GROMACS .gro file of C-alpha atoms in nm:
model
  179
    1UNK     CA    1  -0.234 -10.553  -6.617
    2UNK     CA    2  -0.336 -10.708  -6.301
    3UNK     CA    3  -0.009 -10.985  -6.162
    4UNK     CA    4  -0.124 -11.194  -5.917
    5UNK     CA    5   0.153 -11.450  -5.749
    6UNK     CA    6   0.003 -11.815  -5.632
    7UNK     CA    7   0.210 -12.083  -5.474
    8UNK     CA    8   0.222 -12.349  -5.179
    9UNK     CA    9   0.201 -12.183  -4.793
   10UNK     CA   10   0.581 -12.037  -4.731
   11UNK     CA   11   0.730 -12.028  -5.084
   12UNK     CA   12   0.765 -11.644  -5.053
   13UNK     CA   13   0.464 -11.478  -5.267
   14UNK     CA   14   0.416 -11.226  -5.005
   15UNK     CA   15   0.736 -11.173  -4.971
   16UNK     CA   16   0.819 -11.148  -5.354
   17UNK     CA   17   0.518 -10.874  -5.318
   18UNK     CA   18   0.673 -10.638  -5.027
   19UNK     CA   19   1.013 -10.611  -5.185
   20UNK     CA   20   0.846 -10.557  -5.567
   21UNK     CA   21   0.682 -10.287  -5.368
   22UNK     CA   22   1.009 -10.161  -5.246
   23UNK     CA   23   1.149 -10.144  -5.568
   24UNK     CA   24   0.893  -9.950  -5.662
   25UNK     CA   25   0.974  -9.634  -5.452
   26UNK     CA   26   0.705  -9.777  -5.220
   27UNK     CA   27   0.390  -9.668  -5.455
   28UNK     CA   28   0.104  -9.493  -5.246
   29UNK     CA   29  -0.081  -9.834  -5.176
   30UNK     CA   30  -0.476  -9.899  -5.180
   31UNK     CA   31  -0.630 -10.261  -5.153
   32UNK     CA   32  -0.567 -10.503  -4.857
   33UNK     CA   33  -0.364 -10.745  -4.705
   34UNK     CA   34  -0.438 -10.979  -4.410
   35UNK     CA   35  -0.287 -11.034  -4.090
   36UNK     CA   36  -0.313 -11.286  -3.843
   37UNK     CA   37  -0.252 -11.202  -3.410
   38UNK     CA   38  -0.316 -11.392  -3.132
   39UNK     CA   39  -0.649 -11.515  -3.053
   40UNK     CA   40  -0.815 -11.497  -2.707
   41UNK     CA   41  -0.951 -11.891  -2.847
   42UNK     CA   42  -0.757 -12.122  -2.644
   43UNK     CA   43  -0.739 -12.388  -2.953
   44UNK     CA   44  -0.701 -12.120  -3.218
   45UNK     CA   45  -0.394 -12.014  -3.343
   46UNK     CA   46  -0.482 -11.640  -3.465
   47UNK     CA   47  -0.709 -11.394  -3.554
   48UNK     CA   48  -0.686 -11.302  -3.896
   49UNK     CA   49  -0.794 -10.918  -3.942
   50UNK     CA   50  -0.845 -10.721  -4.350
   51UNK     CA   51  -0.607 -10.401  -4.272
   52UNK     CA   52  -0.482 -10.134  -4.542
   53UNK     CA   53  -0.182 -10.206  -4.677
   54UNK     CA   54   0.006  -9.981  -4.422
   55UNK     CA   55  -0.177 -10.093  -4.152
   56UNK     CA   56   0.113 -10.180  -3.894
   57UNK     CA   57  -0.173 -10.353  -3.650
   58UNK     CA   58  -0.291 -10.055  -3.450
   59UNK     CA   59  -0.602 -10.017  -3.653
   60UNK     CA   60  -0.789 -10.311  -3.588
   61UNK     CA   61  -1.081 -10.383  -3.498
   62UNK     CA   62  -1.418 -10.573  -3.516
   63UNK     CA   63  -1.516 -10.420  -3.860
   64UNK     CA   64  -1.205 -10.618  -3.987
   65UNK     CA   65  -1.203 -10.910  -3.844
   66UNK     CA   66  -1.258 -11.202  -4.106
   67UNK     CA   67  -1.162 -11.517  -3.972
   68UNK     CA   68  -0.979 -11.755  -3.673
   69UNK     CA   69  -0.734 -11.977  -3.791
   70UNK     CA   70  -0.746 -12.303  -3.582
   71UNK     CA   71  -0.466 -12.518  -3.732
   72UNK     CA   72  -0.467 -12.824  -4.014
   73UNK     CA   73  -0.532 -12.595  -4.234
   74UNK     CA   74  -0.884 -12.544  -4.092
   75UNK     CA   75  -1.072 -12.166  -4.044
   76UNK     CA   76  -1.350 -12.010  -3.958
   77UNK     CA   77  -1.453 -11.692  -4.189
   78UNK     CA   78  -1.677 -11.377  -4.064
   79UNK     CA   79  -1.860 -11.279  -4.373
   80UNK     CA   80  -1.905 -10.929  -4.181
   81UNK     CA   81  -1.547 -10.858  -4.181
   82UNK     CA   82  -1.558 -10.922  -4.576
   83UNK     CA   83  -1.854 -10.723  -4.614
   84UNK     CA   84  -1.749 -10.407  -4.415
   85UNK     CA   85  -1.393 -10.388  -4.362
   86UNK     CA   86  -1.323 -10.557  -4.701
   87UNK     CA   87  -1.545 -10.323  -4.907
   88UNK     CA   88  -1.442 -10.015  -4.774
   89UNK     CA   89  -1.065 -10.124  -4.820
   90UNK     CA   90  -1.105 -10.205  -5.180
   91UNK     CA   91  -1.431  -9.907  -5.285
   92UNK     CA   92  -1.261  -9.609  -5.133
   93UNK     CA   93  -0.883  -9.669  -5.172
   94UNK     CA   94  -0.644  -9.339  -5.032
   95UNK     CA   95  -0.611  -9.015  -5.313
   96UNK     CA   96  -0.361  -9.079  -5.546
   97UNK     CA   97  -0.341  -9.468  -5.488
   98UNK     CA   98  -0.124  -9.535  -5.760
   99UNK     CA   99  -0.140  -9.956  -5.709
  100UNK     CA  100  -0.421 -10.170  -5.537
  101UNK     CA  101  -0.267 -10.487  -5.300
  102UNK     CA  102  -0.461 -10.796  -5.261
  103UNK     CA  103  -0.243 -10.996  -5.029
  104UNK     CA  104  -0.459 -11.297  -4.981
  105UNK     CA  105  -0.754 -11.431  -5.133
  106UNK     CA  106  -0.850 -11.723  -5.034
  107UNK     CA  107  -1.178 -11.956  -4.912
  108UNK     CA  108  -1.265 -11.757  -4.622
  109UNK     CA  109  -1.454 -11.482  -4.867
  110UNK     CA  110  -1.700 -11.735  -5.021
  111UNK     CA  111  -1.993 -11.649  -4.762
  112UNK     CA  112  -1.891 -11.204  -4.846
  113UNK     CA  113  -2.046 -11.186  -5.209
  114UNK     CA  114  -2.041 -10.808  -5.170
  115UNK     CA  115  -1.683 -10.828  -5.136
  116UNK     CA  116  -1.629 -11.088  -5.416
  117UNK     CA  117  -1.795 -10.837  -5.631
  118UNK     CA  118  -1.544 -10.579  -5.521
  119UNK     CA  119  -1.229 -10.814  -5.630
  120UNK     CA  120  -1.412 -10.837  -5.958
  121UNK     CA  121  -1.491 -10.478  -5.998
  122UNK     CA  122  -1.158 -10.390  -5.912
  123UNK     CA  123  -1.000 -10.611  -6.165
  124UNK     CA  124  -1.245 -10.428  -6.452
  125UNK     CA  125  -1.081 -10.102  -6.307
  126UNK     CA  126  -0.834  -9.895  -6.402
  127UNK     CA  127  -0.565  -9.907  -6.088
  128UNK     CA  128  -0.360 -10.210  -6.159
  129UNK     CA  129  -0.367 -10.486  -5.908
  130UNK     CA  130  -0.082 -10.682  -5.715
  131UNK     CA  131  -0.184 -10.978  -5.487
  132UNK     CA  132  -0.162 -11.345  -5.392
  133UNK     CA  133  -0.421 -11.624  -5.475
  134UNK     CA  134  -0.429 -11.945  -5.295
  135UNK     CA  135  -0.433 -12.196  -5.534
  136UNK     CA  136  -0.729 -12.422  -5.475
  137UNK     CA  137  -1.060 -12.371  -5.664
  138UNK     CA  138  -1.311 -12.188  -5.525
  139UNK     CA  139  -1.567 -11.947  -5.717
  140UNK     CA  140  -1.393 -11.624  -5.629
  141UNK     CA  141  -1.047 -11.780  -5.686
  142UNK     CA  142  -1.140 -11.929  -6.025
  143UNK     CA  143  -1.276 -11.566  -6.166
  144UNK     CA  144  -0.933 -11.413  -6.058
  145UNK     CA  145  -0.718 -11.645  -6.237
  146UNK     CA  146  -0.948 -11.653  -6.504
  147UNK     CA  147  -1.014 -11.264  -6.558
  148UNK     CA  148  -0.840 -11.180  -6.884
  149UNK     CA  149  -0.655 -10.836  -6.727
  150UNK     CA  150  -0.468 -11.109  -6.465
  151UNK     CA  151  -0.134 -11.269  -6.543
  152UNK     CA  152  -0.122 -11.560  -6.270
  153UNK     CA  153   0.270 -11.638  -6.175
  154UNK     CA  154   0.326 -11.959  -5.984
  155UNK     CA  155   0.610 -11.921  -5.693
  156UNK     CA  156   0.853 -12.172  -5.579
  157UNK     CA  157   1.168 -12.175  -5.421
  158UNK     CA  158   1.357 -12.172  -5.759
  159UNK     CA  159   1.172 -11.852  -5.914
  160UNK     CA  160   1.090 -11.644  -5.580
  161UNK     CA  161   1.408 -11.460  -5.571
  162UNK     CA  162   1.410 -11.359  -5.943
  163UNK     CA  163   0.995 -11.217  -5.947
  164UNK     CA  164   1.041 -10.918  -5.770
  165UNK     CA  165   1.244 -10.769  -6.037
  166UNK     CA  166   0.999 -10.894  -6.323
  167UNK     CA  167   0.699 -10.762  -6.147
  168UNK     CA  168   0.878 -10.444  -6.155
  169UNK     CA  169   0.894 -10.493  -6.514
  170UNK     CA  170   0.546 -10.632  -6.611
  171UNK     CA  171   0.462 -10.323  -6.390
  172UNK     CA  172   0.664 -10.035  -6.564
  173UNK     CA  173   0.593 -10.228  -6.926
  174UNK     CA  174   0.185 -10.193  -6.898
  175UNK     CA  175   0.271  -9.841  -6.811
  176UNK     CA  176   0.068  -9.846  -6.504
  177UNK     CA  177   0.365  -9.740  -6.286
  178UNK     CA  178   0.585  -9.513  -6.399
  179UNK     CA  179   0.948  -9.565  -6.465
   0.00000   0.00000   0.00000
């Protein structure tokens, strides 16, 4: 089972995410997530940069960079990022990666197909998946929600609390994390 978490900007899906993740003993990690630093763009507000999951900031660089956020919910995406640093995060994931993260998909990945295709082939795999999907339509977007391994949980304020401890569950109950 593949749980991905989708909700409005700020409701708390990432941070649902990092403390499931927690509760889990801290499972040796594969996938992605994305960060976003300052920008040397005087109008942009950040750089936003594909890093493994334990990635504390020191690793990156050009290979990774997939986008510039410039406000009003407005971007520009670097297929190359996608296509490199993207690929390699989700094709060769660390020995005994015991969960892949996918902390965000969104719109920027549309011009990457090669890295669409990963998503995709890493939802037919067998390492179960934990991640956020924005929730607008977009082709990538659409195939995640609709894959039949993915159970798509909506966040709000009322629920975020509470999901950590039943992703734990969904988790330990497919048997693709131990107990």
């Amino acid at each position: 089972m593949h749980i991905f978490l989708t909700g409005e900007v700020g409701c708390g899906k990432s941070t649902a995410i990092r403390r499931s993740l927690q509760m889990l003993g801290d499972p040796r990690l594969g996938g992605f997530r994305t960060i976003t630093v300052p920008s040397p763009e005087l109008d942009a507000l950040g750089e936003l940069y594909i890093v493994a999951p334990d990635d504390a900031g020191n690793l990156r660089c050009r290979d990774n960079l997939v986008g510039i956020r410039w406000g009003g919910g407005k971007g520009t995406g670097f297929a190359s990022g996608f296509e490199v640093g993207g690929c390699r995060l989700l094709t060769t994931p660390p020995p005994d990666t015991k969960l892949l993260l996918m902390d965000e998909l969104g719109t920027m990945e549309r011009m990457a197909p090669q890295f669409c295709a990963a998503v995709l082939a890493a939802l037919d795999g067998d390492l179960p998946v934990v991640g956020v999907v924005k929730p607008i339509h977009a082709p990538l977007l659409d195939a995640v929600r609709a894959h039949p391994r993915v159970l798509v949980i909506s966040v709000d304020q009322e629920n975020r609390d509470d999901l950590p401890v039943l992703i734990c569950r969904l988790l330990h109950a497919g048997g693709t994390i131990p107990g």
